[in-house]
Amino acid sequence: MQQSNPDYDLIIVGGGMVGLALAARLAQSQLKIAIIDPKPVEMSWDKSDYDLRVSAITRASQKLLDEVSAWDYIGQDEKTAYQRMYVWDGEASRGKIEFDAKLLAEPNLGHIIENRVLRRSLFQAIKPYRNIEFLSPQKCARVSYQAEQASIELADGKSISAKLLVAADGAMSWLRKNSGIEIKQKPYGHKAIVATIKTEKLHQETAWQRFDHNGPLAFLPLTDEHHCSIVWSVKSDYADQLMALDDKEFLQRLEQTFENTLGQCLETSQRVAFPLIERTAESLVQERIALIGDAAHTIHPLAGQGVNLGFSDVIELAKTIEKSINKNQDIGLKRNLRPYERARKGDILMMQKAMQGFKLLFEQDIPFIQMTRSYGLALTNQHPLLKQQLIKQAMGL
């Protein structure tokens, strides 16, 4: 039986930062695109409170946001450029390493931006394009695959189809699960505590990170110079202890761990803790489906690379789709999607192994390992060319 033409060329399940970035990147291709998400985009909010979820946006990710015009929708008072990174070992070894944008003759090392700001700006970037539909609030009920298209039945009973489905619906991806794609999971044994902290001293446009055997503690600068977003990744049982403390006790423990680097910790927002798990999809592509962002992989947040990996997925998948369009090929066939998988698998694996290695290295409290760790940090800090290469890689330059 002959199939009818699909309703869309591309359906993106998940309208978060990564899903919207893919739509924005392909907006001028004239593909007919649908985005499905259960949550409408938040367009305004009380700016006296920060979003607990923030991202450290690399220069490579900034370039993508700029190319799709989303960067234009981020106000100067909605992004914090950080000029320096200061990382130190809080154990007996006292090793440290500092990075400065001046070393690269760059204006900054990156930006800290609230996730809700990024999502809103990407939504604003796609609004002018009539070939993109944002279906929200809307949930998926069923997915099915045919030879020449894939179909999704929505919760309201409507069914829509496309040549290609893209799973951009997060770590617990509904589309990945219901498409039968397996996921490998390795718990880190850590939980991440996130909160917004008011500090006595100015953050100095610096991203700070202290390591000890419990895990890394990061203070990320926000637009108000006395406020930072913290990500405290610690062993799960210790995280539970920290979450059980009242605000005053928590701030005191935070000050001690951070060695009063920014003076007293004066106020905390609501605190949220979540388990950290390394996830890797068994494949990034199958017939009629591709995975991007957290639906494809998750890593430890100690290097702040999660969303940047997702944006790199967007860049490579968009290139792969555009090549198929230029050759008049079916964008949903696995053989035509394979270049995307080949381009991304190595980078994802390298980042996951690096995060696992850093975690294992810094959680050791054996004196010899601490001394070796300290020597390595100090040696790296004394070599400008090595530091330059490391920071360029982290920035995506």
mmCIF file of C-alpha atoms in Angstrom, residues 35-276:
data_model
loop_
_atom_site.group_PDB
_atom_site.id
_atom_site.type_symbol
_atom_site.label_atom_id
_atom_site.label_comp_id
_atom_site.label_asym_id
_atom_site.label_seq_id
_atom_site.Cartn_x
_atom_site.Cartn_y
_atom_site.Cartn_z
ATOM 1 C CA ILE A 35 8.744 20.705 17.706
ATOM 2 C CA ILE A 36 6.787 18.911 20.440
ATOM 3 C CA ASP A 37 7.159 19.829 24.115
ATOM 4 C CA PRO A 38 4.912 19.521 27.189
ATOM 5 C CA LYS A 39 6.022 22.909 28.558
ATOM 6 C CA PRO A 40 5.414 26.232 26.793
ATOM 7 C CA VAL A 41 8.394 28.585 26.621
ATOM 8 C CA GLU A 42 8.584 30.968 29.556
ATOM 9 C CA MET A 43 8.815 34.467 28.080
ATOM 10 C CA SER A 44 9.046 36.592 31.236
ATOM 11 C CA TRP A 45 9.776 36.117 34.937
ATOM 12 C CA ASP A 46 10.726 37.879 38.144
ATOM 13 C CA LYS A 47 14.328 38.911 37.505
ATOM 14 C CA SER A 48 15.026 39.325 41.219
ATOM 15 C CA ASP A 49 15.335 35.518 41.398
ATOM 16 C CA TYR A 50 17.804 33.505 39.334
ATOM 17 C CA ASP A 51 16.976 30.232 37.621
ATOM 18 C CA LEU A 52 18.630 27.376 39.521
ATOM 19 C CA ARG A 53 19.640 25.918 36.166
ATOM 20 C CA VAL A 54 22.446 27.801 34.432
ATOM 21 C CA SER A 55 24.885 26.838 31.685
ATOM 22 C CA ALA A 56 28.509 27.754 31.028
ATOM 23 C CA ILE A 57 28.388 28.613 27.334
ATOM 24 C CA THR A 58 31.661 28.133 25.459
ATOM 25 C CA ARG A 59 32.789 30.363 22.618
ATOM 26 C CA ALA A 60 31.924 27.563 20.153
ATOM 27 C CA SER A 61 28.370 27.419 21.495
ATOM 28 C CA GLN A 62 28.169 31.209 21.415
ATOM 29 C CA LYS A 63 29.087 31.080 17.730
ATOM 30 C CA LEU A 64 26.166 28.711 17.054
ATOM 31 C CA LEU A 65 23.764 30.930 19.014
ATOM 32 C CA ASP A 66 25.039 33.956 17.110
ATOM 33 C CA GLU A 67 24.663 32.250 13.710
ATOM 34 C CA VAL A 68 20.989 31.432 14.391
ATOM 35 C CA SER A 69 20.359 34.986 15.775
ATOM 36 C CA ALA A 70 19.496 33.720 19.288
ATOM 37 C CA TRP A 71 22.432 35.627 20.792
ATOM 38 C CA ASP A 72 20.761 38.885 19.725
ATOM 39 C CA TYR A 73 17.833 38.113 22.042
ATOM 40 C CA ILE A 74 20.011 37.724 25.145
ATOM 41 C CA GLY A 75 20.262 41.044 26.967
ATOM 42 C CA GLN A 76 23.522 42.354 28.412
ATOM 43 C CA ASP A 77 21.951 42.016 31.865
ATOM 44 C CA GLU A 78 21.139 38.341 31.181
ATOM 45 C CA LYS A 79 24.644 36.968 30.600
ATOM 46 C CA THR A 80 27.833 37.049 32.624
ATOM 47 C CA ALA A 81 31.131 36.952 30.755
ATOM 48 C CA TYR A 82 33.822 35.345 32.852
ATOM 49 C CA GLN A 83 37.394 36.459 32.333
ATOM 50 C CA ARG A 84 39.173 33.914 34.506
ATOM 51 C CA MET A 85 38.966 30.366 35.815
ATOM 52 C CA TYR A 86 40.597 29.417 39.078
ATOM 53 C CA VAL A 87 40.819 25.723 39.986
ATOM 54 C CA TRP A 88 42.493 24.369 43.101
ATOM 55 C CA ASP A 89 42.972 21.199 45.081
ATOM 56 C CA GLY A 90 41.502 21.690 48.535
ATOM 57 C CA GLU A 91 43.334 18.759 50.102
ATOM 58 C CA ALA A 92 46.813 18.821 51.633
ATOM 59 C CA SER A 93 48.510 19.133 48.243
ATOM 60 C CA ARG A 94 47.290 22.708 47.541
ATOM 61 C CA GLY A 95 47.930 22.525 43.808
ATOM 62 C CA LYS A 96 46.222 25.157 41.648
ATOM 63 C CA ILE A 97 45.810 26.319 38.071
ATOM 64 C CA GLU A 98 44.587 29.654 36.725
ATOM 65 C CA PHE A 99 43.298 30.546 33.254
ATOM 66 C CA ASP A 100 42.876 34.102 32.015
ATOM 67 C CA ALA A 101 41.293 35.372 28.787
ATOM 68 C CA LYS A 102 44.261 37.731 28.421
ATOM 69 C CA LEU A 103 46.489 34.704 27.790
ATOM 70 C CA LEU A 104 44.541 34.106 24.572
ATOM 71 C CA ALA A 105 43.955 37.783 23.771
ATOM 72 C CA GLU A 106 40.245 36.969 23.962
ATOM 73 C CA PRO A 107 37.538 39.202 25.474
ATOM 74 C CA ASN A 108 36.371 36.380 27.783
ATOM 75 C CA LEU A 109 36.473 32.625 28.358
ATOM 76 C CA GLY A 110 32.719 32.129 28.028
ATOM 77 C CA HIS A 111 29.395 33.165 29.541
ATOM 78 C CA ILE A 112 27.169 31.978 32.367
ATOM 79 C CA ILE A 113 23.529 32.179 31.259
ATOM 80 C CA GLU A 114 20.306 30.974 32.853
ATOM 81 C CA ASN A 115 18.741 28.057 30.967
ATOM 82 C CA ARG A 116 15.378 29.824 30.763
ATOM 83 C CA VAL A 117 17.097 32.772 29.022
ATOM 84 C CA LEU A 118 18.712 30.446 26.488
ATOM 85 C CA ARG A 119 15.434 28.650 25.791
ATOM 86 C CA ARG A 120 13.517 31.910 25.355
ATOM 87 C CA SER A 121 16.156 33.382 23.039
ATOM 88 C CA LEU A 122 16.169 30.288 20.812
ATOM 89 C CA PHE A 123 12.374 30.322 20.680
ATOM 90 C CA GLN A 124 12.438 33.986 19.644
ATOM 91 C CA ALA A 125 14.961 33.101 16.929
ATOM 92 C CA ILE A 126 12.612 30.548 15.293
ATOM 93 C CA LYS A 127 9.401 32.594 15.610
ATOM 94 C CA PRO A 128 9.796 34.437 12.269
ATOM 95 C CA TYR A 129 10.021 31.151 10.302
ATOM 96 C CA ARG A 130 6.720 29.881 8.938
ATOM 97 C CA ASN A 131 8.189 26.458 8.188
ATOM 98 C CA ILE A 132 8.556 25.736 11.940
ATOM 99 C CA GLU A 133 5.650 24.839 14.226
ATOM 100 C CA PHE A 134 5.997 24.686 18.008
ATOM 101 C CA LEU A 135 3.407 22.275 19.403
ATOM 102 C CA SER A 136 3.132 23.027 23.120
ATOM 103 C CA PRO A 137 1.831 22.160 25.627
ATOM 104 C CA GLN A 138 1.664 18.763 23.960
ATOM 105 C CA LYS A 139 2.693 15.225 24.906
ATOM 106 C CA CYS A 140 3.511 12.181 22.808
ATOM 107 C CA ALA A 141 1.474 9.012 23.283
ATOM 108 C CA ARG A 142 2.800 6.534 20.710
ATOM 109 C CA VAL A 143 5.452 6.279 18.028
ATOM 110 C CA SER A 144 5.580 3.958 15.033
ATOM 111 C CA TYR A 145 7.989 3.468 12.169
ATOM 112 C CA GLN A 146 7.222 2.704 8.545
ATOM 113 C CA ALA A 147 9.518 2.253 5.552
ATOM 114 C CA GLU A 148 9.322 5.848 4.324
ATOM 115 C CA GLN A 149 8.263 7.802 7.397
ATOM 116 C CA ALA A 150 7.699 7.730 11.155
ATOM 117 C CA SER A 151 4.507 8.681 12.972
ATOM 118 C CA ILE A 152 3.771 10.088 16.407
ATOM 119 C CA GLU A 153 0.357 9.969 18.013
ATOM 120 C CA LEU A 154 -0.120 12.923 20.331
ATOM 121 C CA ALA A 155 -1.930 12.869 23.659
ATOM 122 C CA ASP A 156 -4.878 14.754 22.104
ATOM 123 C CA GLY A 157 -5.364 11.899 19.604
ATOM 124 C CA LYS A 158 -3.899 13.662 16.587
ATOM 125 C CA SER A 159 -1.275 11.775 14.577
ATOM 126 C CA ILE A 160 1.596 13.474 12.742
ATOM 127 C CA SER A 161 4.360 12.016 10.578
ATOM 128 C CA ALA A 162 7.801 12.952 9.268
ATOM 129 C CA LYS A 163 10.759 11.595 7.338
ATOM 130 C CA LEU A 164 12.937 11.942 10.433
ATOM 131 C CA LEU A 165 12.339 12.084 14.191
ATOM 132 C CA VAL A 166 14.909 13.639 16.517
ATOM 133 C CA ALA A 167 14.979 12.787 20.227
ATOM 134 C CA ALA A 168 15.908 15.950 22.125
ATOM 135 C CA ASP A 169 13.748 15.179 25.150
ATOM 136 C CA GLY A 170 16.384 14.806 27.829
ATOM 137 C CA ALA A 171 18.100 12.103 29.834
ATOM 138 C CA MET A 172 14.886 10.152 30.433
ATOM 139 C CA SER A 173 13.926 10.454 26.752
ATOM 140 C CA TRP A 174 10.437 9.130 25.962
ATOM 141 C CA LEU A 175 11.240 8.877 22.256
ATOM 142 C CA ARG A 176 14.474 6.953 22.802
ATOM 143 C CA LYS A 177 12.782 4.476 25.130
ATOM 144 C CA ASN A 178 9.736 3.953 22.917
ATOM 145 C CA SER A 179 11.938 3.505 19.854
ATOM 146 C CA GLY A 180 13.711 0.579 21.513
ATOM 147 C CA ILE A 181 17.149 2.209 21.728
ATOM 148 C CA GLU A 182 19.041 0.890 24.746
ATOM 149 C CA ILE A 183 20.992 3.121 27.100
ATOM 150 C CA LYS A 184 24.106 2.222 29.096
ATOM 151 C CA GLN A 185 24.150 3.761 32.575
ATOM 152 C CA LYS A 186 27.035 4.155 35.029
ATOM 153 C CA PRO A 187 26.117 5.951 38.274
ATOM 154 C CA TYR A 188 28.913 8.246 39.458
ATOM 155 C CA GLY A 189 27.865 7.706 43.081
ATOM 156 C CA HIS A 190 27.506 11.486 43.337
ATOM 157 C CA LYS A 191 24.635 13.914 43.658
ATOM 158 C CA ALA A 192 24.838 17.531 42.482
ATOM 159 C CA ILE A 193 23.459 20.249 44.732
ATOM 160 C CA VAL A 194 22.536 23.457 42.900
ATOM 161 C CA ALA A 195 21.601 26.797 44.441
ATOM 162 C CA THR A 196 22.106 30.540 44.080
ATOM 163 C CA ILE A 197 24.382 32.018 46.749
ATOM 164 C CA LYS A 198 24.897 35.626 47.826
ATOM 165 C CA THR A 199 28.537 36.225 48.793
ATOM 166 C CA GLU A 200 30.261 38.886 50.856
ATOM 167 C CA LYS A 201 32.964 39.559 48.248
ATOM 168 C CA LEU A 202 32.597 40.234 44.528
ATOM 169 C CA HIS A 203 32.922 37.195 42.259
ATOM 170 C CA GLN A 204 35.477 39.102 40.128
ATOM 171 C CA GLU A 205 34.086 37.708 36.833
ATOM 172 C CA THR A 206 35.775 34.433 37.726
ATOM 173 C CA ALA A 207 34.566 30.842 37.593
ATOM 174 C CA TRP A 208 35.893 29.159 40.735
ATOM 175 C CA GLN A 209 36.238 25.426 41.353
ATOM 176 C CA ARG A 210 37.619 23.618 44.386
ATOM 177 C CA PHE A 211 38.232 19.864 44.496
ATOM 178 C CA ASP A 212 38.439 17.560 47.486
ATOM 179 C CA HIS A 213 37.795 13.860 48.129
ATOM 180 C CA ASN A 214 34.038 14.487 48.438
ATOM 181 C CA GLY A 215 33.852 16.035 44.980
ATOM 182 C CA PRO A 216 34.096 19.379 43.137
ATOM 183 C CA LEU A 217 32.466 22.625 44.271
ATOM 184 C CA ALA A 218 31.969 25.310 41.596
ATOM 185 C CA PHE A 219 30.970 28.950 42.083
ATOM 186 C CA LEU A 220 29.828 30.407 38.746
ATOM 187 C CA PRO A 221 29.490 34.202 38.443
ATOM 188 C CA LEU A 222 26.041 35.705 37.829
ATOM 189 C CA THR A 223 25.033 39.166 36.605
ATOM 190 C CA ASP A 224 24.928 40.601 40.141
ATOM 191 C CA GLU A 225 28.551 40.642 41.322
ATOM 192 C CA HIS A 226 27.590 39.338 44.760
ATOM 193 C CA HIS A 227 25.701 36.319 43.435
ATOM 194 C CA CYS A 228 26.979 32.973 42.162
ATOM 195 C CA SER A 229 25.340 29.794 41.005
ATOM 196 C CA ILE A 230 26.874 26.822 42.789
ATOM 197 C CA VAL A 231 27.163 23.226 41.611
ATOM 198 C CA TRP A 232 28.373 21.060 44.503
ATOM 199 C CA SER A 233 28.898 17.488 43.306
ATOM 200 C CA VAL A 234 29.551 15.179 46.239
ATOM 201 C CA LYS A 235 29.178 11.568 47.273
ATOM 202 C CA SER A 236 25.509 10.710 47.550
ATOM 203 C CA ASP A 237 25.430 10.066 51.315
ATOM 204 C CA TYR A 238 27.226 13.363 52.008
ATOM 205 C CA ALA A 239 24.817 15.189 49.683
ATOM 206 C CA ASP A 240 21.911 13.859 51.722
ATOM 207 C CA GLN A 241 23.568 15.185 54.880
ATOM 208 C CA LEU A 242 24.061 18.612 53.296
ATOM 209 C CA MET A 243 20.460 18.756 52.091
ATOM 210 C CA ALA A 244 19.238 17.946 55.626
ATOM 211 C CA LEU A 245 20.979 21.040 57.061
ATOM 212 C CA ASP A 246 19.033 24.247 57.592
ATOM 213 C CA ASP A 247 20.091 27.271 55.520
ATOM 214 C CA LYS A 248 22.406 28.711 58.180
ATOM 215 C CA GLU A 249 24.214 25.405 58.717
ATOM 216 C CA PHE A 250 24.450 24.816 54.982
ATOM 217 C CA LEU A 251 25.987 28.249 54.375
ATOM 218 C CA GLN A 252 28.526 27.659 57.113
ATOM 219 C CA ARG A 253 29.523 24.297 55.626
ATOM 220 C CA LEU A 254 29.714 25.899 52.185
ATOM 221 C CA GLU A 255 31.988 28.688 53.473
ATOM 222 C CA GLN A 256 34.324 26.195 55.135
ATOM 223 C CA THR A 257 34.550 23.984 52.052
ATOM 224 C CA PHE A 258 35.123 26.971 49.772
ATOM 225 C CA GLU A 259 37.765 28.254 52.228
ATOM 226 C CA ASN A 260 36.085 31.660 52.504
ATOM 227 C CA THR A 261 37.384 32.480 49.017
ATOM 228 C CA LEU A 262 34.523 34.958 48.478
ATOM 229 C CA GLY A 263 34.134 35.835 52.131
ATOM 230 C CA GLN A 264 30.985 34.897 53.969
ATOM 231 C CA CYS A 265 28.168 33.074 52.175
ATOM 232 C CA LEU A 266 25.281 35.319 53.197
ATOM 233 C CA GLU A 267 22.142 33.880 51.592
ATOM 234 C CA THR A 268 21.010 30.788 49.720
ATOM 235 C CA SER A 269 18.084 30.182 47.436
ATOM 236 C CA GLN A 270 16.132 26.958 47.435
ATOM 237 C CA ARG A 271 18.504 23.987 47.106
ATOM 238 C CA VAL A 272 17.941 21.091 44.710
ATOM 239 C CA ALA A 273 19.903 17.828 44.556
ATOM 240 C CA PHE A 274 19.888 15.242 41.774
ATOM 241 C CA PRO A 275 21.867 12.027 41.158
ATOM 242 C CA LEU A 276 24.680 12.068 38.612
#
